[in-house]
Amino acid sequence: HHQTAVMLRSILVLSACASAAAFAPSAAPSLSLRSSPAVQRGPARHGLATVSMQAKGNPMAGAVEKFASENPELASRGLGVTTNAERWNGRHAMFGIFFMVLSSYLHGRGLIPDADKVLDVSQWGPLVNGGFNAPITNERAIILVAHIHVLFVSILAAFAPFGFQDTLVKEKGYKPEAPAGIIPAFKTGLTSEAELINGRLAMLGVISITTAALFTGTPISDVINLGLGKILY
């Protein structure tokens, strides 16, 4: 447990530093796949060389361009190997981290009613056997149902949002965002670059937590609590 705690704390410290860096002043402009007007007016060979150099500096550019050329219908809607899809995956991961921490706190503080009570099959039906053919407890059922509600809210937010919200599936004619690269440009405030970095850190966090729980046999709630220095319970 001590080694797991040290590993998770190190990951959290590095993640916090990288996340804070996302709000630091930008040191350089973001990369773009499109040539500048001066380049476009020059010889075609020079323009191709410029694009090639930019793609070489951004390893993700090739994958995005290849997907867009092979799947133009999906790319034009912001789906597949696109910055838009990555942004949405990051948003779900950030919410996932929040909900995992919240669930761990409620579990550790004993705030879930009748947490250890096994569900009654006469009342809950097939849900009782949702734990890999083993009856699940009231605590797991509450968390499961909460996740189902959030899933439907997420689907509505992605495909039928309010007017002020972003959409997952874009309208035809959508201009895809340029690939952000391995490390997006650092810009201050509530920027798209900061959101991408935080989303990537959240996805890395979900993978790290579940991997640590799987290989150590430690419950996810305990892994999170250890990684946070046992501040949850």
mmCIF file of N, CA, C and O in Angstrom, residues 37-82:
data_model
loop_
_atom_site.group_PDB
_atom_site.id
_atom_site.type_symbol
_atom_site.label_atom_id
_atom_site.label_comp_id
_atom_site.label_asym_id
_atom_site.label_seq_id
_atom_site.Cartn_x
_atom_site.Cartn_y
_atom_site.Cartn_z
ATOM 1 N N PRO A 37 -0.301 33.285 -45.636
ATOM 2 C CA PRO A 37 -0.556 33.863 -46.950
ATOM 3 C C PRO A 37 0.722 34.040 -47.758
ATOM 4 O O PRO A 37 0.734 33.861 -48.973
ATOM 5 N N ALA A 38 1.833 34.407 -47.075
ATOM 6 C CA ALA A 38 3.088 34.605 -47.793
ATOM 7 C C ALA A 38 3.560 33.308 -48.419
ATOM 8 O O ALA A 38 4.066 33.277 -49.536
ATOM 9 N N VAL A 39 3.379 32.220 -47.688
ATOM 10 C CA VAL A 39 3.800 30.918 -48.208
ATOM 11 C C VAL A 39 2.926 30.510 -49.380
ATOM 12 O O VAL A 39 3.387 29.967 -50.377
ATOM 13 N N GLN A 40 1.623 30.790 -49.280
ATOM 14 C CA GLN A 40 0.710 30.393 -50.343
ATOM 15 C C GLN A 40 0.998 31.129 -51.639
ATOM 16 O O GLN A 40 0.783 30.604 -52.727
ATOM 17 N N ARG A 41 1.518 32.370 -51.531
ATOM 18 C CA ARG A 41 1.819 33.122 -52.740
ATOM 19 C C ARG A 41 3.147 32.698 -53.362
ATOM 20 O O ARG A 41 3.454 33.026 -54.495
ATOM 21 N N GLY A 42 3.970 31.951 -52.594
ATOM 22 C CA GLY A 42 5.249 31.521 -53.091
ATOM 23 C C GLY A 42 5.122 30.279 -53.928
ATOM 24 O O GLY A 42 4.022 29.800 -54.234
ATOM 25 N N PRO A 43 6.270 29.700 -54.331
ATOM 26 C CA PRO A 43 6.245 28.487 -55.145
ATOM 27 C C PRO A 43 5.559 27.353 -54.421
ATOM 28 O O PRO A 43 5.611 27.256 -53.200
ATOM 29 N N ALA A 44 4.908 26.472 -55.183
ATOM 30 C CA ALA A 44 4.165 25.361 -54.581
ATOM 31 C C ALA A 44 5.090 24.446 -53.809
ATOM 32 O O ALA A 44 4.727 23.928 -52.761
ATOM 33 N N ARG A 45 6.287 24.265 -54.290
ATOM 34 C CA ARG A 45 7.221 23.363 -53.633
ATOM 35 C C ARG A 45 7.575 23.876 -52.246
ATOM 36 O O ARG A 45 7.687 23.119 -51.301
ATOM 37 N N HIS A 46 7.751 25.205 -52.139
ATOM 38 C CA HIS A 46 8.068 25.783 -50.839
ATOM 39 C C HIS A 46 6.913 25.615 -49.862
ATOM 40 O O HIS A 46 7.089 25.337 -48.686
ATOM 41 N N GLY A 47 5.673 25.772 -50.369
ATOM 42 C CA GLY A 47 4.505 25.591 -49.502
ATOM 43 C C GLY A 47 4.410 24.172 -48.992
ATOM 44 O O GLY A 47 4.107 23.945 -47.825
ATOM 45 N N LEU A 48 4.657 23.182 -49.861
ATOM 46 C CA LEU A 48 4.617 21.787 -49.438
ATOM 47 C C LEU A 48 5.691 21.501 -48.401
ATOM 48 O O LEU A 48 5.477 20.748 -47.451
ATOM 49 N N ALA A 49 6.843 22.104 -48.565
ATOM 50 C CA ALA A 49 7.923 21.903 -47.604
ATOM 51 C C ALA A 49 7.541 22.458 -46.252
ATOM 52 O O ALA A 49 7.854 21.874 -45.195
ATOM 53 N N THR A 50 6.861 23.621 -46.252
ATOM 54 C CA THR A 50 6.447 24.220 -44.984
ATOM 55 C C THR A 50 5.455 23.338 -44.260
ATOM 56 O O THR A 50 5.570 23.089 -43.059
ATOM 57 N N VAL A 51 4.447 22.818 -44.977
ATOM 58 C CA VAL A 51 3.465 21.925 -44.369
ATOM 59 C C VAL A 51 4.137 20.665 -43.843
ATOM 60 O O VAL A 51 3.811 20.172 -42.764
ATOM 61 N N SER A 52 5.083 20.135 -44.604
ATOM 62 C CA SER A 52 5.788 18.930 -44.192
ATOM 63 C C SER A 52 6.563 19.158 -42.915
ATOM 64 O O SER A 52 6.573 18.318 -42.014
ATOM 65 N N MET A 53 7.228 20.327 -42.807
ATOM 66 C CA MET A 53 7.986 20.639 -41.600
ATOM 67 C C MET A 53 7.053 20.781 -40.404
ATOM 68 O O MET A 53 7.354 20.336 -39.305
ATOM 69 N N GLN A 54 5.885 21.408 -40.605
ATOM 70 C CA GLN A 54 4.933 21.562 -39.512
ATOM 71 C C GLN A 54 4.383 20.212 -39.085
ATOM 72 O O GLN A 54 4.203 19.950 -37.894
ATOM 73 N N ALA A 55 4.102 19.327 -40.027
ATOM 74 C CA ALA A 55 3.603 18.000 -39.689
ATOM 75 C C ALA A 55 4.657 17.193 -38.943
ATOM 76 O O ALA A 55 4.343 16.423 -38.045
ATOM 77 N N LYS A 56 5.938 17.410 -39.337
ATOM 78 C CA LYS A 56 7.016 16.702 -38.664
ATOM 79 C C LYS A 56 7.119 17.147 -37.209
ATOM 80 O O LYS A 56 7.418 16.362 -36.329
ATOM 81 N N GLY A 57 6.868 18.442 -36.948
ATOM 82 C CA GLY A 57 6.931 18.931 -35.583
ATOM 83 C C GLY A 57 5.706 18.559 -34.773
ATOM 84 O O GLY A 57 5.705 18.694 -33.557
ATOM 85 N N ASN A 58 4.661 18.126 -35.415
ATOM 86 C CA ASN A 58 3.429 17.748 -34.739
ATOM 87 C C ASN A 58 3.071 16.326 -35.150
ATOM 88 O O ASN A 58 2.450 16.116 -36.190
ATOM 89 N N PRO A 59 3.460 15.320 -34.357
ATOM 90 C CA PRO A 59 3.225 13.922 -34.744
ATOM 91 C C PRO A 59 1.761 13.576 -34.965
ATOM 92 O O PRO A 59 1.455 12.626 -35.674
ATOM 93 N N MET A 60 0.849 14.339 -34.361
ATOM 94 C CA MET A 60 -0.561 14.023 -34.473
ATOM 95 C C MET A 60 -1.161 14.514 -35.783
ATOM 96 O O MET A 60 -2.244 14.091 -36.178
ATOM 97 N N ALA A 61 -0.443 15.424 -36.463
ATOM 98 C CA ALA A 61 -0.989 15.996 -37.689
ATOM 99 C C ALA A 61 -1.198 14.931 -38.751
ATOM 100 O O ALA A 61 -2.222 14.925 -39.449
ATOM 101 N N GLY A 62 -0.241 14.021 -38.900
ATOM 102 C CA GLY A 62 -0.357 12.983 -39.914
ATOM 103 C C GLY A 62 -1.553 12.087 -39.693
ATOM 104 O O GLY A 62 -2.286 11.763 -40.636
ATOM 105 N N ALA A 63 -1.788 11.696 -38.420
ATOM 106 C CA ALA A 63 -2.915 10.817 -38.114
ATOM 107 C C ALA A 63 -4.239 11.515 -38.376
ATOM 108 O O ALA A 63 -5.180 10.920 -38.916
ATOM 109 N N VAL A 64 -4.320 12.796 -38.026
ATOM 110 C CA VAL A 64 -5.555 13.553 -38.246
ATOM 111 C C VAL A 64 -5.814 13.730 -39.737
ATOM 112 O O VAL A 64 -6.946 13.555 -40.213
ATOM 113 N N GLU A 65 -4.769 14.077 -40.479
ATOM 114 C CA GLU A 65 -4.932 14.265 -41.924
ATOM 115 C C GLU A 65 -5.321 12.959 -42.613
ATOM 116 O O GLU A 65 -6.158 12.944 -43.505
ATOM 117 N N LYS A 66 -4.697 11.858 -42.205
ATOM 118 C CA LYS A 66 -4.995 10.568 -42.815
ATOM 119 C C LYS A 66 -6.438 10.167 -42.553
ATOM 120 O O LYS A 66 -7.146 9.699 -43.462
ATOM 121 N N PHE A 67 -6.900 10.360 -41.318
ATOM 122 C CA PHE A 67 -8.279 10.006 -41.001
ATOM 123 C C PHE A 67 -9.250 10.877 -41.792
ATOM 124 O O PHE A 67 -10.264 10.389 -42.302
ATOM 125 N N ALA A 68 -8.934 12.176 -41.906
ATOM 126 C CA ALA A 68 -9.829 13.085 -42.623
ATOM 127 C C ALA A 68 -9.912 12.722 -44.103
ATOM 128 O O ALA A 68 -10.980 12.823 -44.714
ATOM 129 N N SER A 69 -8.793 12.285 -44.678
ATOM 130 C CA SER A 69 -8.805 11.914 -46.095
ATOM 131 C C SER A 69 -9.530 10.601 -46.336
ATOM 132 O O SER A 69 -10.161 10.410 -47.376
ATOM 133 N N GLU A 70 -9.460 9.675 -45.364
ATOM 134 C CA GLU A 70 -10.108 8.374 -45.522
ATOM 135 C C GLU A 70 -11.562 8.382 -45.057
ATOM 136 O O GLU A 70 -12.361 7.568 -45.516
ATOM 137 N N ASN A 71 -11.891 9.282 -44.136
ATOM 138 C CA ASN A 71 -13.262 9.339 -43.599
ATOM 139 C C ASN A 71 -13.743 10.791 -43.572
ATOM 140 O O ASN A 71 -13.948 11.372 -42.498
ATOM 141 N N PRO A 72 -13.914 11.406 -44.731
ATOM 142 C CA PRO A 72 -14.282 12.825 -44.769
ATOM 143 C C PRO A 72 -15.628 13.125 -44.120
ATOM 144 O O PRO A 72 -15.802 14.193 -43.532
ATOM 145 N N GLU A 73 -16.566 12.187 -44.211
ATOM 146 C CA GLU A 73 -17.892 12.422 -43.635
ATOM 147 C C GLU A 73 -17.819 12.527 -42.117
ATOM 148 O O GLU A 73 -18.422 13.411 -41.509
ATOM 149 N N LEU A 74 -17.059 11.616 -41.490
ATOM 150 C CA LEU A 74 -16.918 11.649 -40.033
ATOM 151 C C LEU A 74 -16.106 12.865 -39.588
ATOM 152 O O LEU A 74 -16.466 13.550 -38.628
ATOM 153 N N ALA A 75 -15.005 13.129 -40.277
ATOM 154 C CA ALA A 75 -14.142 14.248 -39.890
ATOM 155 C C ALA A 75 -14.871 15.576 -40.012
ATOM 156 O O ALA A 75 -14.685 16.482 -39.188
ATOM 157 N N SER A 76 -15.735 15.711 -41.034
ATOM 158 C CA SER A 76 -16.479 16.954 -41.218
ATOM 159 C C SER A 76 -17.519 17.166 -40.131
ATOM 160 O O SER A 76 -18.028 18.280 -39.973
ATOM 161 N N ARG A 77 -17.831 16.120 -39.377
ATOM 162 C CA ARG A 77 -18.770 16.225 -38.260
ATOM 163 C C ARG A 77 -18.050 16.274 -36.915
ATOM 164 O O ARG A 77 -18.699 16.255 -35.874
ATOM 165 N N GLY A 78 -16.708 16.281 -36.950
ATOM 166 C CA GLY A 78 -15.951 16.359 -35.708
ATOM 167 C C GLY A 78 -15.799 15.047 -34.989
ATOM 168 O O GLY A 78 -15.470 15.016 -33.803
ATOM 169 N N LEU A 79 -16.016 13.925 -35.689
ATOM 170 C CA LEU A 79 -15.939 12.597 -35.077
ATOM 171 C C LEU A 79 -14.662 11.887 -35.507
ATOM 172 O O LEU A 79 -14.016 12.274 -36.475
ATOM 173 N N GLY A 80 -14.313 10.828 -34.772
ATOM 174 C CA GLY A 80 -13.135 10.050 -35.120
ATOM 175 C C GLY A 80 -11.862 10.659 -34.564
ATOM 176 O O GLY A 80 -11.850 11.216 -33.464
ATOM 177 N N VAL A 81 -10.790 10.570 -35.341
ATOM 178 C CA VAL A 81 -9.491 11.094 -34.910
ATOM 179 C C VAL A 81 -9.468 12.595 -35.169
ATOM 180 O O VAL A 81 -8.912 13.094 -36.149
ATOM 181 N N THR A 82 -10.132 13.333 -34.283
ATOM 182 C CA THR A 82 -10.225 14.785 -34.402
ATOM 183 C C THR A 82 -10.009 15.420 -33.040
ATOM 184 O O THR A 82 -10.164 14.778 -31.994
#
